[in-house]
XYZ file of C-alpha atoms in Angstrom:
457
model
C -26.016 13.911 46.757
C -27.283 10.283 46.160
C -25.485 8.074 48.505
C -24.262 6.460 45.696
C -22.738 9.711 43.960
C -21.320 10.394 47.363
C -19.106 7.242 47.174
C -17.605 7.168 43.906
C -16.388 10.858 44.485
C -14.833 9.780 47.740
C -13.314 6.522 46.010
C -12.395 9.072 43.133
C -10.808 11.142 45.378
C -8.341 8.335 47.093
C -7.404 6.295 43.796
C -6.176 10.211 42.206
C -6.695 13.101 44.220
C -9.104 16.176 44.220
C -9.662 17.237 40.431
C -7.195 19.602 39.446
C -8.064 23.674 38.955
C -9.146 25.404 35.882
C -6.932 26.852 34.111
C -7.190 30.548 33.628
C -4.607 30.778 30.916
C -6.284 29.722 28.123
C -6.746 32.347 24.878
C -10.701 31.273 24.213
C -10.196 33.059 20.730
C -6.527 33.453 18.684
C -5.286 34.998 15.610
C -6.694 32.770 12.264
C -3.860 30.906 11.294
C -2.696 28.629 7.901
C -4.751 28.782 5.117
C -8.140 29.641 5.911
C -9.781 26.392 3.424
C -13.158 26.394 5.784
C -12.484 22.823 8.371
C -8.767 22.493 6.374
C -7.497 22.531 10.096
C -8.657 22.862 13.385
C -11.474 25.068 14.566
C -9.183 27.075 16.616
C -6.977 27.809 13.982
C -10.064 29.504 12.764
C -10.911 32.156 14.786
C -13.401 29.581 16.260
C -13.402 29.606 20.558
C -11.906 27.267 22.190
C -11.027 26.280 26.153
C -7.879 24.877 25.588
C -5.458 26.513 23.981
C -2.724 28.609 25.331
C -0.282 31.673 24.053
C 2.814 28.708 24.991
C 0.468 26.422 22.349
C 0.364 29.700 19.663
C 4.133 29.574 19.939
C 4.871 26.210 19.504
C 2.732 25.939 16.355
C 4.136 28.632 14.397
C 7.649 26.447 15.353
C 6.403 22.808 14.479
C 4.908 24.637 10.965
C 7.636 26.887 10.467
C 10.874 23.623 10.635
C 8.353 21.887 8.846
C 8.411 23.961 5.975
C 11.722 24.242 5.429
C 13.288 20.859 6.578
C 10.956 18.091 5.217
C 7.598 18.920 2.968
C 9.918 20.196 0.386
C 11.562 16.899 0.119
C 8.197 14.383 1.307
C 8.075 13.479 -3.107
C 11.694 12.430 -2.742
C 11.450 10.523 0.701
C 8.829 8.507 -0.342
C 9.863 7.555 -4.141
C 13.100 6.919 -2.551
C 11.928 4.586 0.511
C 13.174 7.331 2.662
C 16.521 9.470 3.074
C 18.624 6.686 3.741
C 20.538 6.104 7.049
C 22.781 9.224 7.369
C 19.960 11.290 5.725
C 17.849 10.257 8.474
C 20.125 10.879 11.227
C 20.838 13.899 9.557
C 17.248 15.609 9.754
C 16.143 14.365 13.331
C 19.655 15.557 14.441
C 18.399 18.955 12.721
C 15.106 18.299 15.321
C 17.104 18.118 17.975
C 18.917 21.297 17.494
C 16.016 23.302 16.670
C 14.613 22.108 19.949
C 11.396 20.052 18.737
C 13.169 16.308 18.654
C 12.496 15.930 22.713
C 8.076 16.778 21.888
C 8.474 13.133 21.119
C 8.459 11.656 23.892
C 4.801 13.493 25.242
C 5.450 15.621 28.731
C 6.883 15.969 31.015
C 9.448 17.850 28.796
C 12.753 15.284 29.172
C 14.725 18.322 30.806
C 16.951 15.769 32.421
C 18.549 14.233 29.472
C 18.649 17.142 27.128
C 20.137 20.707 26.990
C 17.488 21.673 25.111
C 14.437 24.050 26.579
C 10.892 22.778 25.818
C 7.510 25.376 25.814
C 6.442 26.787 28.579
C 4.186 24.076 30.325
C 4.474 21.547 27.839
C 1.610 19.188 27.996
C -0.327 16.767 25.257
C -1.993 19.864 23.477
C 1.867 20.912 22.749
C 2.145 17.011 21.293
C -1.141 16.894 19.365
C 0.986 20.357 17.425
C 3.067 19.128 17.011
C 2.150 15.167 15.845
C -0.688 17.855 13.462
C 1.825 20.326 12.348
C 4.071 17.301 11.628
C 1.050 15.192 9.385
C 0.063 18.188 7.331
C 2.882 16.708 5.125
C 1.139 14.745 3.674
C 2.635 11.303 4.150
C 2.249 8.643 7.004
C 5.362 7.222 5.970
C 7.393 10.401 6.050
C 5.665 11.290 9.746
C 6.573 7.945 10.633
C 10.374 7.914 9.347
C 10.495 10.723 11.924
C 8.323 10.361 14.915
C 7.349 6.886 14.570
C 10.091 5.265 16.332
C 11.659 7.031 19.346
C 7.879 7.762 20.295
C 7.047 3.682 21.046
C 10.714 2.681 21.494
C 11.834 5.596 23.823
C 9.011 5.607 26.800
C 9.226 2.646 27.750
C 13.126 2.794 28.750
C 12.342 6.607 30.584
C 9.526 4.640 32.381
C 10.661 1.720 33.537
C 14.600 1.295 32.549
C 17.095 1.188 35.231
C 18.671 4.643 36.195
C 22.528 3.455 34.390
C 20.238 2.250 31.342
C 18.734 5.296 31.311
C 21.822 7.583 31.644
C 23.667 4.905 28.844
C 20.525 5.341 26.059
C 18.065 8.108 26.975
C 20.158 11.208 25.649
C 21.833 9.964 22.384
C 18.667 9.140 21.168
C 16.654 11.871 22.169
C 19.600 14.239 20.938
C 18.892 12.247 17.619
C 22.990 10.615 17.979
C 21.069 7.578 18.227
C 17.727 5.948 16.273
C 15.952 3.620 19.000
C 11.997 1.204 17.270
C 9.765 -0.021 19.300
C 9.865 -4.521 18.251
C 6.728 -6.306 19.179
C 4.842 -7.568 16.314
C 6.210 -10.857 15.078
C 5.235 -13.182 11.793
C 2.749 -14.876 13.988
C 1.380 -12.206 16.953
C 0.259 -9.044 15.806
C -2.350 -7.981 17.871
C -2.306 -10.629 20.168
C 1.096 -9.437 22.163
C 0.594 -12.139 24.373
C 0.906 -14.914 21.832
C 4.934 -13.930 20.884
C 7.060 -16.527 20.176
C 10.270 -14.280 20.060
C 12.691 -16.231 23.556
C 14.857 -15.520 26.337
C 16.538 -17.468 28.250
C 19.308 -16.626 30.808
C 22.878 -18.415 30.689
C 23.749 -20.760 33.405
C 25.342 -18.166 34.698
C 22.928 -15.866 34.967
C 24.609 -12.997 33.506
C 23.222 -12.947 30.056
C 19.712 -13.317 27.736
C 20.130 -15.811 24.979
C 17.534 -14.041 21.812
C 16.141 -16.222 18.751
C 13.411 -15.109 17.243
C 11.880 -12.757 14.913
C 9.805 -9.073 14.351
C 8.152 -8.125 11.554
C 6.870 -4.145 10.439
C 9.036 -2.629 12.364
C 8.933 1.041 12.136
C 12.557 2.603 11.592
C 14.258 -0.621 12.211
C 16.378 -0.311 9.301
C 18.272 2.859 10.713
C 18.035 1.936 14.874
C 20.880 1.582 17.325
C 18.983 0.127 19.887
C 15.436 -2.461 19.806
C 12.700 -2.451 22.660
C 12.551 -5.993 22.493
C 9.198 -7.773 24.077
C 10.232 -11.545 24.442
C 9.118 -14.574 25.883
C 11.339 -14.686 29.535
C 8.623 -17.191 31.232
C 5.219 -19.368 30.520
C 2.412 -19.090 28.012
C 0.573 -15.440 27.785
C 1.032 -12.368 28.866
C 3.317 -12.816 32.616
C 5.681 -14.611 30.735
C 6.824 -11.163 28.810
C 9.469 -9.010 29.815
C 11.272 -6.240 27.703
C 14.651 -6.142 26.463
C 17.151 -3.142 25.288
C 18.931 -4.849 22.755
C 21.832 -3.479 20.708
C 22.358 -3.268 16.510
C 26.090 -4.169 16.919
C 25.599 -7.499 18.910
C 27.005 -10.484 17.176
C 23.379 -12.247 16.004
C 21.099 -9.382 15.075
C 20.375 -8.936 11.016
C 17.749 -6.524 9.682
C 15.985 -6.257 6.444
C 13.608 -3.337 4.399
C 10.200 -4.804 4.166
C 8.858 -2.563 0.992
C 4.565 -2.064 2.055
C 1.601 -0.908 0.204
C 2.356 2.313 2.148
C 4.293 4.371 4.372
C 7.117 4.167 2.049
C 9.735 6.223 4.200
C 9.362 4.711 7.194
C 11.922 2.669 7.307
C 9.736 -1.061 7.943
C 11.842 -3.552 8.979
C 11.935 -7.798 9.777
C 14.255 -8.045 12.303
C 15.723 -11.458 12.737
C 17.234 -12.464 16.685
C 19.941 -15.712 16.406
C 21.443 -16.384 19.513
C 21.532 -12.920 20.436
C 23.510 -12.340 23.658
C 22.146 -9.774 25.551
C 23.698 -8.407 29.524
C 21.109 -9.032 31.791
C 21.487 -5.269 32.804
C 19.849 -4.809 29.417
C 16.527 -6.190 31.360
C 13.862 -2.959 31.167
C 12.009 -2.848 34.312
C 11.765 -6.468 35.782
C 11.801 -9.701 34.633
C 7.748 -11.280 33.593
C 6.687 -7.699 33.703
C 7.035 -6.535 29.834
C 3.264 -6.988 29.010
C 2.299 -4.428 32.381
C 4.569 -2.289 30.501
C 3.669 -3.254 27.340
C -0.346 -2.303 27.942
C 1.501 0.643 29.975
C 2.551 2.492 26.645
C -0.179 1.713 24.287
C -2.589 4.675 24.859
C 0.176 7.107 24.135
C 0.794 4.605 20.946
C -2.869 5.076 20.336
C -2.891 8.244 20.571
C -0.281 9.719 18.234
C -1.883 7.442 15.364
C -5.076 9.381 16.523
C -4.052 12.558 15.882
C -2.499 11.685 12.342
C -5.106 9.932 11.286
C -6.922 12.838 11.929
C -4.676 15.166 10.504
C -4.228 13.213 6.743
C -8.318 12.507 6.541
C -7.873 16.677 6.994
C -5.169 16.444 3.839
C -7.524 14.751 1.606
C -10.541 17.138 2.429
C -8.187 20.361 1.890
C -7.284 18.554 -1.210
C -10.154 17.789 -2.789
C -11.970 21.320 -1.861
C -9.015 23.186 -3.198
C -9.618 20.631 -6.365
C -12.592 21.289 -6.822
C -13.079 24.668 -6.367
C -10.668 24.700 -9.374
C -11.761 21.892 -11.173
C -14.241 22.175 -13.813
C -17.136 19.628 -15.544
C -20.145 20.469 -17.324
C -18.961 23.932 -17.698
C -18.845 24.469 -14.357
C -16.499 24.286 -11.595
C -17.132 20.868 -9.227
C -17.660 21.986 -6.185
C -21.233 23.525 -7.994
C -22.037 20.023 -7.880
C -24.308 19.028 -5.416
C -23.148 15.472 -5.221
C -19.703 17.097 -4.675
C -20.715 18.795 -1.998
C -22.513 16.397 -0.454
C -19.055 13.817 -0.313
C -17.357 17.706 0.998
C -19.985 17.221 3.942
C -19.348 14.134 5.186
C -15.613 14.281 5.296
C -16.004 17.478 7.575
C -18.890 15.477 9.681
C -16.354 12.659 10.282
C -13.588 15.060 10.865
C -14.709 17.628 13.116
C -16.676 14.984 14.975
C -13.464 12.772 15.612
C -11.233 15.902 16.604
C -13.458 17.284 18.834
C -13.058 13.456 21.005
C -9.767 13.608 20.571
C -8.845 17.121 22.323
C -11.827 16.265 25.010
C -8.945 13.018 25.966
C -6.370 15.121 25.169
C -7.286 17.453 27.827
C -7.809 14.133 30.212
C -4.279 13.569 29.818
C -2.913 16.936 30.685
C -5.387 16.549 33.941
C -4.872 13.178 34.751
C -1.582 11.152 36.906
C -0.393 7.882 34.577
C -2.165 5.791 36.874
C -6.020 8.007 36.297
C -5.275 7.403 32.786
C -4.604 3.983 32.426
C -8.045 3.093 34.070
C -9.665 5.209 32.499
C -8.824 6.518 29.034
C -7.603 2.795 27.431
C -11.360 1.801 26.360
C -12.169 5.609 25.356
C -9.084 6.091 23.067
C -9.133 2.954 21.979
C -12.263 3.202 20.484
C -11.347 6.550 18.717
C -8.278 4.868 17.329
C -10.835 3.213 15.650
C -12.762 6.069 14.549
C -9.489 8.117 13.453
C -8.494 5.601 10.876
C -12.420 4.853 9.433
C -12.293 8.531 9.192
C -9.116 8.755 7.479
C -9.962 5.572 4.894
C -13.044 7.616 4.087
C -11.586 10.667 3.346
C -9.074 9.456 1.274
C -11.541 7.464 -0.760
C -14.061 10.373 -1.346
C -11.421 12.667 -2.129
C -9.825 9.986 -4.733
C -14.030 10.176 -6.409
C -13.373 13.380 -6.398
C -9.939 14.141 -8.063
C -10.422 11.080 -10.475
C -7.922 10.019 -12.357
C -5.561 12.827 -10.690
C -5.708 10.332 -7.717
C -4.510 7.372 -9.194
C -1.490 8.602 -10.751
C 1.893 8.836 -8.584
C 2.786 12.495 -8.888
C 0.608 15.790 -10.223
C -1.873 17.594 -8.547
C -3.872 14.394 -7.116
C 0.067 13.558 -5.505
C -1.293 13.701 -1.565
C -4.493 11.644 -2.015
C -2.843 9.250 -3.849
C 0.275 8.905 -1.053
C -2.457 8.537 1.676
C -4.946 6.071 0.134
C -2.024 3.785 0.205
C -1.280 4.735 4.209
C -4.521 4.602 5.377
C -3.579 0.212 5.987
C -0.804 1.477 7.607
C -3.332 3.135 10.337
C -5.822 0.647 10.824
C -4.230 -2.345 11.731
C -0.812 -0.885 14.020
C -1.461 -0.364 17.239
C -4.253 -2.345 17.403
C -6.479 -3.510 14.712
C -9.923 -2.089 14.143
C -11.228 -5.249 15.279
C -9.583 -6.165 18.600
C -9.938 -2.293 19.354
C -13.959 -2.092 19.140
C -14.130 -5.236 21.150
C -11.963 -3.952 23.489
C -13.219 -0.474 23.993
C -16.585 -2.158 24.804
C -15.393 -4.490 26.829
C -13.972 -1.919 29.011
C -17.038 -0.039 29.070
C -18.903 -3.235 30.047
C -16.079 -3.443 32.959
C -16.916 0.414 34.059
C -20.560 -0.390 34.257
C -20.502 -3.394 36.416
C -17.870 -1.628 39.120
C -20.468 1.327 39.520
C -23.149 -0.374 39.378
C -21.399 -2.049 42.759
C -21.381 0.923 44.816
């Protein structure tokens, strides 16, 4: 090793400890699973060798797919046309998720056993969570997937990681067992990717026991059904250093919500929320005052990673539906798939999906082998870039699948139903969690920072 290499190795070991040893329980090859449409599922479903998956992952995949086939997939069209299952229906399905031992996976590893009495899969890790999101996304609806996962996946972790013990005990168990619903409220009418520019204010009363919250939040997933809101507010001056996180409860006076009808993700409960002189106890502060920016950034990697998982399965659904349709549909006296132009479209979809999936599994492996500090220091830029790659892949596959289906994908319902629906959902993956433009810039800036840091060694 050169002097520079030794310096880098010593620095990494002092910051994060030695690298973990390889796991020997990996099943290099698993039995085939699913319909076996070539490239219609990740490679490890289709007898290709993989260094990542174990017996516990195979068992968990089966459980997730069976649960979706029974409780969700048959109702996807109905829930989309009716803009969700309704508040009672929504709470019924998430309660069923808990009863069947799936709901706690929403917040990622480790399995939150201190808050729930349901046992998770053995050695629950980020690959279990990837399988969970991937199998749920097979339903072919961003609205349904976000409806079930969107609020709790990003709204509850800040409380788990940074909330007071009192707040954790009072809030977390009810959200994980399906009794209560929580969502994250950051985006405002005038502040999207520019989180530091948010305007919702929280001013302390003279007695120091309450915050008075005023402002609005927009495009909030699950907000219409939520009991709790994890809200980014301004407690200090301008910029990131003046932001805090507060837990606001739906029954607090001055909270009002209205459902928003958007281009896509119809079943996700997208909501406009207004806070008008809402009196919030200081005990509902999540973490420390004016430290909310740090908590939001800590939360973003996981949020973006879940968006990547969904985007790539939706891209794969578009491809799979197009492949099956092209194999059956005849034009000019022969199956559509026998035309070279159609095969080129399918090949382009495969090329993009499989490259992105490989990057996703590499990053997921990092999540299983790094502590949170190391993840946040090393993976933020790569996750941001992959989010853009995944959403662009999803958009490309939705377009090309629609071209293969022709008018059938322009019609609500029928053989092109999934493609028509996902085509409308694309923008909900290209913009939320950080728009493609912001992600590209962030990823490249992180690369420059890393180069400058290592070049000094």
